[in-house]
Short mmCIF file of C-alpha atoms in Angstrom, two decimals:
data_model
loop_
_atom_site.label_atom_id
_atom_site.label_comp_id
_atom_site.label_asym_id
_atom_site.label_seq_id
_atom_site.Cartn_x
_atom_site.Cartn_y
_atom_site.Cartn_z
CA MET D 1364 79.47 11.92 245.93
CA LYS D 1365 76.23 11.22 244.04
CA LYS D 1366 75.15 14.77 244.65
CA PHE D 1367 78.09 16.05 242.64
CA ILE D 1368 77.41 13.66 239.73
CA TYR D 1369 73.75 14.69 239.53
CA ALA D 1370 74.68 18.37 239.73
CA GLY D 1371 77.10 17.98 236.83
CA LEU D 1372 74.55 16.24 234.63
CA ILE D 1373 72.00 18.93 235.33
CA ALA D 1374 74.52 21.70 234.56
CA CYS D 1375 75.43 20.13 231.25
CA THR D 1376 71.80 19.58 230.26
CA VAL D 1377 70.78 23.11 231.12
CA GLY D 1378 73.92 24.57 229.56
CA SER D 1379 73.31 22.74 226.30
CA LEU D 1380 70.08 24.62 225.89
CA PHE D 1381 72.01 27.89 225.73
CA ILE D 1382 75.49 27.18 224.38
CA GLY D 1383 74.93 24.25 222.04
CA CYS D 1384 76.69 21.68 224.14
CA SER D 1385 76.52 18.31 222.32
CA ARG D 1386 78.04 14.91 222.35
CA ASN D 1387 81.17 14.01 220.35
CA ASP D 1388 82.03 17.78 220.15
CA GLU D 1389 79.87 18.22 216.98
CA PRO D 1390 79.81 21.88 215.62
CA ALA D 1391 76.75 23.90 216.35
CA PRO D 1392 74.36 24.45 213.41
CA PRO D 1393 74.42 28.02 211.91
CA LYS D 1394 72.33 30.55 213.67
CA GLY D 1395 69.31 32.02 211.88
CA GLY D 1396 70.37 34.85 209.43
CA ASP D 1397 73.96 33.59 208.98
CA GLU D 1398 73.10 31.22 206.12
CA ASN D 1399 74.66 32.24 202.71
CA ILE D 1400 71.96 32.90 200.06
CA ALA D 1401 73.45 32.77 196.57
CA VAL D 1402 72.70 35.14 193.67
CA LYS D 1403 70.76 33.43 190.89
CA SER D 1404 70.40 36.22 188.27
CA ILE D 1405 70.69 39.93 187.52
CA GLU D 1406 68.72 42.33 185.31
CA LEU D 1407 69.12 46.03 184.63
CA ASP D 1408 66.34 48.58 184.79
CA PRO D 1409 66.12 50.01 182.21
CA SER D 1410 67.62 47.55 179.73
CA THR D 1411 67.70 50.25 177.03
CA LEU D 1412 68.30 53.95 177.61
CA THR D 1413 68.07 57.05 175.44
CA THR D 1414 69.71 60.05 177.01
CA TYR D 1415 71.25 63.37 176.00
CA THR D 1416 74.74 64.79 176.21
CA GLY D 1417 75.58 66.05 179.68
CA GLN D 1418 72.72 64.26 181.40
CA ASN D 1419 73.09 61.78 184.30
CA THR D 1420 70.85 58.71 184.63
CA VAL D 1421 70.96 55.92 187.25
CA ILE D 1422 70.58 52.34 186.05
CA LYS D 1423 69.26 50.00 188.73
CA ALA D 1424 70.64 46.47 189.17
CA VAL D 1425 67.81 44.05 190.05
CA ILE D 1426 69.24 40.92 191.67
CA THR D 1427 67.36 37.69 192.27
CA PRO D 1428 66.69 36.62 194.93
CA ASP D 1429 66.10 39.93 196.60
CA ASN D 1430 67.57 38.65 199.86
CA ALA D 1431 70.81 37.36 198.34
CA THR D 1432 73.70 37.66 200.75
CA ASP D 1433 76.17 39.43 198.43
CA LYS D 1434 74.43 41.85 196.05
CA THR D 1435 77.50 43.83 195.05
CA VAL D 1436 78.13 44.41 191.33
CA THR D 1437 80.81 45.97 189.17
CA TRP D 1438 79.92 48.35 186.32
CA LYS D 1439 81.63 48.81 182.96
CA SER D 1440 81.02 50.86 179.80
CA SER D 1441 81.94 49.56 176.37
CA ASP D 1442 82.88 53.09 175.27
CA GLU D 1443 83.65 55.70 177.90
CA SER D 1444 83.98 58.39 175.24
CA ILE D 1445 80.20 58.00 174.77
CA ALA D 1446 78.89 57.02 178.21
CA VAL D 1447 80.67 56.78 181.57
CA VAL D 1448 79.29 54.71 184.45
CA ASP D 1449 80.30 54.92 188.11
CA GLY D 1450 80.20 52.31 190.89
CA ASN D 1451 76.57 53.11 191.68
CA GLY D 1452 75.27 52.63 188.13
CA GLN D 1453 75.04 56.35 187.35
CA VAL D 1454 75.58 56.92 183.63
CA THR D 1455 76.92 60.23 182.35
CA ALA D 1456 76.27 60.89 178.67
CA ALA D 1457 79.55 62.24 177.29
CA ALA D 1458 79.07 62.36 173.52
CA VAL D 1459 76.64 61.45 170.75
CA GLY D 1460 76.76 57.73 169.96
CA THR D 1461 75.97 54.31 171.43
CA ALA D 1462 77.52 52.27 174.24
CA THR D 1463 76.70 49.19 176.27
CA ILE D 1464 76.73 49.27 180.07
CA THR D 1465 77.46 45.91 181.72
CA ALA D 1466 76.84 45.02 185.36
CA THR D 1467 78.52 41.87 186.79
CA THR D 1468 77.67 40.30 190.14
CA THR D 1469 80.49 39.50 192.57
CA ASP D 1470 78.65 36.33 193.58
CA GLY D 1471 78.28 34.00 190.60
CA ASN D 1472 79.67 36.38 187.92
CA PHE D 1473 76.19 36.91 186.43
CA LYS D 1474 75.98 39.68 183.81
CA ALA D 1475 73.30 42.02 182.49
CA THR D 1476 73.52 44.84 179.94
CA CYS D 1477 71.84 48.14 179.08
CA ASP D 1478 72.13 49.54 175.56
CA VAL D 1479 72.63 53.32 175.79
CA THR D 1480 71.95 55.76 172.96
CA VAL D 1481 73.24 59.28 173.52
CA LYS D 1482 71.69 62.07 171.47
CA SER D 1483 72.50 65.73 171.23
CA THR D 1484 70.51 68.10 173.39
CA VAL D 1485 69.35 69.64 170.11
CA ASN D 1486 66.63 66.98 170.19
CA LEU D 1487 65.18 68.55 173.34
CA ILE D 1488 64.49 71.87 171.59
CA THR D 1489 60.83 72.78 171.02
CA LEU D 1490 59.22 75.80 169.36
CA ASP D 1491 56.15 77.85 170.30
CA ILE D 1492 54.75 79.76 167.31
CA GLN D 1493 52.34 82.68 167.32
CA LYS D 1494 51.22 85.26 164.78
CA VAL D 1495 52.08 88.81 165.79
CA SER D 1496 49.21 91.26 165.57
CA THR D 1497 50.98 94.05 163.72
CA PRO D 1498 49.38 97.25 162.45
CA ILE D 1499 48.75 97.34 158.71
CA ALA D 1500 51.93 98.48 157.01
CA PRO D 1501 51.57 102.02 155.59
CA LYS D 1502 52.97 100.82 152.24
CA ASN D 1503 52.04 97.81 150.11
CA PRO D 1504 54.46 96.38 147.50
CA GLY D 1505 51.74 94.79 145.43
CA ASN D 1506 52.42 91.53 143.68
CA TYR D 1507 56.17 92.10 143.50
CA ASP D 1508 59.31 90.98 145.27
CA VAL D 1509 60.33 92.43 148.62
CA TRP D 1510 63.49 92.41 150.72
CA PHE D 1511 63.71 91.92 154.48
CA VAL D 1512 66.65 92.25 156.83
CA MET D 1513 66.74 92.52 160.64
CA ALA D 1514 69.14 94.74 162.58
CA GLY D 1515 68.68 95.09 166.32
CA SER D 1516 64.97 95.23 167.10
CA LYS D 1517 63.99 96.48 163.64
CA ILE D 1518 63.00 94.59 160.51
CA TYR D 1519 63.70 96.62 157.37
CA TYR D 1520 61.25 96.06 154.55
CA THR D 1521 61.63 97.43 151.01
CA ASN D 1522 60.39 96.86 147.46
CA PRO D 1523 62.19 97.11 144.10
CA SER D 1524 62.54 100.40 142.28
CA ASN D 1525 61.52 98.98 138.87
CA THR D 1526 57.79 98.34 139.42
CA GLY D 1527 54.67 100.41 138.92
CA ILE D 1528 54.48 100.98 142.67
CA PRO D 1529 56.60 103.77 144.16
CA GLN D 1530 59.61 102.43 146.00
CA PHE D 1531 59.59 102.59 149.81
CA MET D 1532 61.51 101.32 152.80
CA LEU D 1533 59.93 100.75 156.19
CA ALA D 1534 61.41 99.84 159.55
CA TYR D 1535 59.18 97.72 161.78
CA ASP D 1536 60.17 97.67 165.47
CA VAL D 1537 59.35 94.38 167.23
CA THR D 1538 59.46 96.07 170.65
CA SER D 1539 57.10 98.97 169.92
CA ASN D 1540 55.03 97.23 167.20
CA THR D 1541 55.29 100.30 164.97
CA PHE D 1542 56.39 101.17 161.43
CA THR D 1543 58.50 104.16 160.46
CA ASP D 1544 59.47 105.40 157.00
CA ARG D 1545 63.07 105.13 155.86
CA VAL D 1546 64.86 106.35 152.75
CA PRO D 1547 64.84 103.70 149.97
CA ASN D 1548 67.51 103.22 147.31
CA ALA D 1549 66.93 102.77 143.59
CA GLU D 1550 69.78 100.25 143.35
CA LEU D 1551 67.45 97.69 144.91
CA VAL D 1552 65.98 96.56 141.65
CA GLY D 1553 64.48 93.25 140.57
CA ALA D 1554 66.51 93.01 137.36
CA GLY D 1555 70.05 92.17 136.35
CA TYR D 1556 72.11 91.05 139.30
CA VAL D 1557 70.12 90.65 142.51
CA SER D 1558 71.18 89.77 146.03
CA LYS D 1559 70.12 89.56 149.64
CA MET D 1560 70.30 92.64 151.82
CA VAL D 1561 72.54 92.00 154.86
CA THR D 1562 73.64 93.90 157.96
CA ASP D 1563 76.52 94.25 160.36
CA GLY D 1564 74.21 95.81 162.96
CA GLY D 1565 75.02 99.40 162.15
CA SER D 1566 74.62 99.39 158.38
CA LEU D 1567 72.68 97.59 155.66
CA PHE D 1568 74.54 96.35 152.58
CA TYR D 1569 73.10 95.67 149.15
CA ILE D 1570 75.66 94.55 146.57
CA ALA D 1571 74.37 93.36 143.19
CA ASN D 1572 74.24 95.56 140.04
CA ASP D 1573 75.95 98.19 142.16
CA ALA D 1574 77.16 98.31 145.74
CA VAL D 1575 75.48 100.55 148.31
CA LYS D 1576 75.41 100.88 152.10
CA TYR D 1577 72.65 102.26 154.29
CA SER D 1578 73.52 103.97 157.58
CA ILE D 1579 70.90 103.03 160.15
CA SER D 1580 71.67 105.96 162.43
CA GLY D 1581 71.92 108.48 159.59
CA ASN D 1582 69.04 107.14 157.45
CA SER D 1583 71.21 107.65 154.37
CA TRP D 1584 72.87 105.66 151.58
CA THR D 1585 76.42 105.76 150.23
CA THR D 1586 78.03 104.11 147.20
CA LEU D 1587 80.79 101.55 147.75
CA ASN D 1588 83.88 100.64 145.77
CA TYR D 1589 82.80 97.97 143.29
CA PRO D 1590 85.38 97.16 140.58
CA PRO D 1591 84.53 94.90 137.61
CA THR D 1592 86.58 92.06 139.09
CA ALA D 1593 84.36 92.07 142.19
CA LYS D 1594 81.14 92.51 140.23
CA ASP D 1595 81.77 89.63 137.82
CA ASN D 1596 79.14 86.88 138.23
CA ASN D 1597 77.94 88.53 141.45
CA GLY D 1598 74.24 87.77 141.03
CA GLU D 1599 72.21 85.34 143.14
CA THR D 1600 75.18 84.60 145.38
CA GLY D 1601 75.20 83.53 148.96
CA VAL D 1602 75.98 86.55 151.11
CA VAL D 1603 76.66 87.05 154.82
CA VAL D 1604 78.44 89.46 157.16
CA SER D 1605 81.18 87.92 159.28
CA SER D 1606 83.82 89.68 161.40
CA GLY D 1607 82.76 92.98 159.83
CA ASN D 1608 83.30 91.81 156.24
CA VAL D 1609 80.65 91.03 153.61
CA TYR D 1610 81.27 87.58 152.12
CA PHE D 1611 79.95 86.32 148.77
CA LEU D 1612 79.84 82.72 147.56
CA GLY D 1613 79.03 81.36 144.10
CA GLY D 1614 77.35 83.40 141.42
CA ARG D 1615 74.58 83.64 138.85
CA THR D 1616 76.44 80.90 137.01
CA ALA D 1617 77.33 78.17 139.51
CA SER D 1618 80.81 78.89 140.82
CA THR D 1619 83.27 78.01 143.57
CA LYS D 1620 84.30 81.68 143.85
CA PHE D 1621 84.49 82.99 147.42
CA LYS D 1622 85.31 86.66 148.04
CA TYR D 1623 84.64 89.44 150.51
CA TYR D 1624 84.27 93.18 150.82
CA ASP D 1625 86.06 94.91 153.70
CA PRO D 1626 84.11 98.08 154.63
CA SER D 1627 86.98 99.50 156.68
CA ALA D 1628 89.27 99.40 153.63
CA ASN D 1629 86.50 99.89 151.06
CA SER D 1630 88.21 97.10 149.12
CA TRP D 1631 87.59 93.58 147.81
CA PHE D 1632 89.62 90.44 148.49
CA ASN D 1633 89.58 86.82 147.34
CA ALA D 1634 89.26 83.95 149.79
CA PRO D 1635 89.89 80.21 149.23
CA ASP D 1636 87.46 78.64 146.75
CA TYR D 1637 84.48 76.68 147.99
CA PRO D 1638 84.65 72.88 147.45
CA TYR D 1639 81.44 72.91 145.35
CA ALA D 1640 80.08 75.06 142.52
CA VAL D 1641 76.94 76.81 143.82
CA GLU D 1642 74.41 79.55 143.16
CA THR D 1643 71.62 81.02 145.34
CA ASN D 1644 73.04 79.25 148.39
CA ASP D 1645 72.50 80.55 151.90
CA MET D 1646 75.12 81.34 154.50
CA VAL D 1647 75.21 82.06 158.22
CA SER D 1648 78.08 83.18 160.44
CA THR D 1649 78.60 82.05 164.03
CA GLY D 1650 81.55 81.33 166.28
CA GLY D 1651 84.23 82.37 163.78
CA ARG D 1652 82.77 80.14 161.09
CA ILE D 1653 80.77 80.80 157.95
CA TYR D 1654 78.37 77.97 157.17
CA ALA D 1655 77.26 77.46 153.56
CA LEU D 1656 74.03 75.56 152.90
CA GLY D 1657 72.83 74.19 149.58
CA GLY D 1658 72.41 76.21 146.43
CA ASP D 1659 70.76 75.34 143.15
CA ALA D 1660 73.76 73.42 141.81
CA SER D 1661 74.57 71.61 145.08
CA ARG D 1662 71.34 71.59 147.03
CA LYS D 1663 72.39 69.29 149.86
CA LYS D 1664 76.01 70.31 150.28
CA PHE D 1665 77.04 71.66 153.66
CA SER D 1666 80.39 73.10 154.75
CA TYR D 1667 81.91 75.78 156.89
CA PHE D 1668 84.75 78.24 156.41
CA ASN D 1669 87.04 78.86 159.38
CA VAL D 1670 87.68 82.60 159.33
CA THR D 1671 90.77 82.26 161.55
CA ASN D 1672 92.75 79.81 159.44
CA SER D 1673 91.01 80.54 156.10
CA ALA D 1674 90.10 76.91 155.40
CA TRP D 1675 86.94 75.08 154.39
CA LYS D 1676 85.68 71.95 156.10
CA THR D 1677 83.09 69.80 154.34
CA LEU D 1678 80.31 68.33 156.46
CA PRO D 1679 77.85 65.49 155.83
CA ASP D 1680 75.08 66.37 153.39
CA LEU D 1681 72.06 68.28 154.63
CA PRO D 1682 69.01 66.24 155.72
CA PHE D 1683 66.90 68.51 153.47
CA THR D 1684 67.13 70.24 150.12
CA ALA D 1685 68.26 73.84 150.58
CA THR D 1686 66.81 75.90 147.75
CA ASN D 1687 67.15 79.55 148.55
CA HIS D 1688 66.07 82.81 146.96
CA TYR D 1689 67.91 86.09 146.70
CA ASN D 1690 65.34 87.87 148.86
CA GLU D 1691 64.81 85.15 151.46
CA HIS D 1692 66.94 84.70 154.56
CA SER D 1693 66.32 81.03 155.33
CA VAL D 1694 68.98 80.52 158.01
CA ALA D 1695 69.46 82.07 161.44
CA TYR D 1696 71.62 81.32 164.47
CA PHE D 1697 72.00 81.85 168.20
CA LEU D 1698 75.25 82.40 170.06
CA THR D 1699 74.28 79.40 172.18
CA GLY D 1700 75.50 77.24 169.29
CA TYR D 1701 72.46 76.34 167.20
CA ILE D 1702 71.62 77.03 163.56
CA PHE D 1703 67.99 77.17 162.45
CA ALA D 1704 67.17 76.56 158.78
CA LEU D 1705 63.75 77.16 157.22
CA ALA D 1706 62.89 74.86 154.31
CA SER D 1707 59.49 73.80 152.95
CA ASN D 1708 57.69 75.23 156.00
CA LYS D 1709 59.82 73.20 158.39
CA ILE D 1710 62.60 74.35 160.68
CA TYR D 1711 65.69 72.17 160.86
CA ILE D 1712 67.99 72.68 163.85
CA TYR D 1713 71.74 72.08 163.90
CA ASP D 1714 73.98 71.72 166.94
CA VAL D 1715 77.18 73.52 165.94
CA ASN D 1716 79.25 72.06 168.78
CA LYS D 1717 78.18 68.45 168.31
CA GLU D 1718 77.91 68.81 164.49
CA VAL D 1719 74.56 67.04 164.37
CA TRP D 1720 71.04 67.93 163.21
CA LYS D 1721 67.92 67.43 165.30
CA ASP D 1722 66.49 64.03 164.41
CA GLU D 1723 63.25 65.48 163.08
CA PRO D 1724 62.43 68.99 161.83
CA ILE D 1725 59.61 71.02 163.37
CA ASN D 1726 56.63 71.94 161.20
CA VAL D 1727 55.77 75.64 161.25
CA ASN D 1728 53.10 75.82 158.51
CA ILE D 1729 53.26 79.58 158.12
CA PRO D 1730 51.33 80.97 155.13
CA GLY D 1731 52.63 83.68 152.84
CA VAL D 1732 55.49 84.27 150.43
CA TYR D 1733 59.11 85.39 150.73
CA PRO D 1734 59.60 84.11 154.28
CA ASN D 1735 62.68 85.46 156.07
CA LEU D 1736 63.99 83.90 159.29
CA PHE D 1737 65.75 86.05 161.88
CA ALA D 1738 67.12 85.41 165.37
CA TYR D 1739 66.48 87.97 168.09
CA GLY D 1740 67.72 87.97 171.68
CA SER D 1741 68.60 84.66 173.29
CA ASN D 1742 65.58 82.54 172.42
CA THR D 1743 63.34 84.24 169.84
CA LEU D 1744 62.96 83.76 166.10
CA TYR D 1745 60.91 85.91 163.78
CA ILE D 1746 59.59 84.97 160.36
CA ALA D 1747 58.75 88.04 158.30
CA SER D 1748 56.84 87.46 155.07
CA LYS D 1749 54.23 88.83 152.73
CA THR D 1750 50.61 87.65 152.77
CA ASP D 1751 49.27 85.88 149.71
CA PRO D 1752 46.84 87.16 148.63
CA GLY D 1753 46.95 90.72 149.97
CA ASN D 1754 50.70 91.41 149.80
CA ASP D 1755 50.67 92.81 153.33
CA PHE D 1756 53.53 92.62 155.80
CA GLN D 1757 53.07 89.76 158.28
CA LEU D 1758 55.12 88.52 161.19
CA HIS D 1759 55.29 85.33 163.23
CA LYS D 1760 57.15 85.05 166.52
CA ILE D 1761 58.75 81.76 167.54
CA THR D 1762 59.89 81.17 171.11
CA VAL D 1763 62.70 78.63 171.26
CA ASN D 1764 62.66 76.33 174.28
CA PHE D 1765 66.23 75.09 174.74
#
């Protein structure tokens, strides 16, 4: 009988070493690793974020202690129209603006925030500038005005007919780096009404004292219909080609007048008046819109005309003073949706889709007079100008890094 009692005591003693057998049926203490470690705090890395529309960035939740048992968090954006955040802390920049991302711990309801600023991708654009080594132009305009216009790969360059220097017109080809002579026109004169020379790609238009058109393929000029009603106050206007028509805005005396010439009909038509009286403004056409910038009477005004519904939309004032000249093209555009404006040796860049300017302009510091800015291809700008002194043709190439 004693043998059985001793055997039982031994079994219980040995068993307690392995299965936690104890007196009074007390519960076994928790095993190592099963103890709950509470969250004490949370921080976000980074705590502030500047990003750009369309970009994705992961925000990391840093929980203390690092070995907390439950490290799950929930994420929330204060404005999902600006920045959207998923369950892993990935932020997608949706639109220009600011939003706050908040992370909340499941354990303890601790919170941390990240202030997000979303900027337009226009702020990522950089420019590489180089002077083009062109041959010396075969003609020199002397110390007089010149006109430039770019059509295809050629920059057309001409001087007025009313100077002591014989009038000429040259075509410089940016691909072959060569000049060729072209037929000039005496209507390009630096007196009376003056205007920019513009192009639809196949022709050049000069409409001021009289209205003429140059055929690029035929190297010849023709006279256009130009009634007194169209000619009235038609000096120093903004001028641009859009949808095949030549649009004019303002006049020698500041005006809200907006009109256009239709080459296919050889006729003139009135369009809705501009909201501001302007003269010597600049215009650029892109995406079915005609943008009007500045002008001597309204130097910071900025609007666009919707060609489809024939209506103007006013935009916030320009971040610069747009003072243009009748023989300077100071605005260019790319079909990718950006407008480039040259003012005071700086290039300002506008995102057409987001309707926002690059935060800071880019200095170009190009010497010379009568600078003209042209877009070529998908990522190249050219600035054609005249040296001072010397009065020679000069060209700078700008590669745009989108």
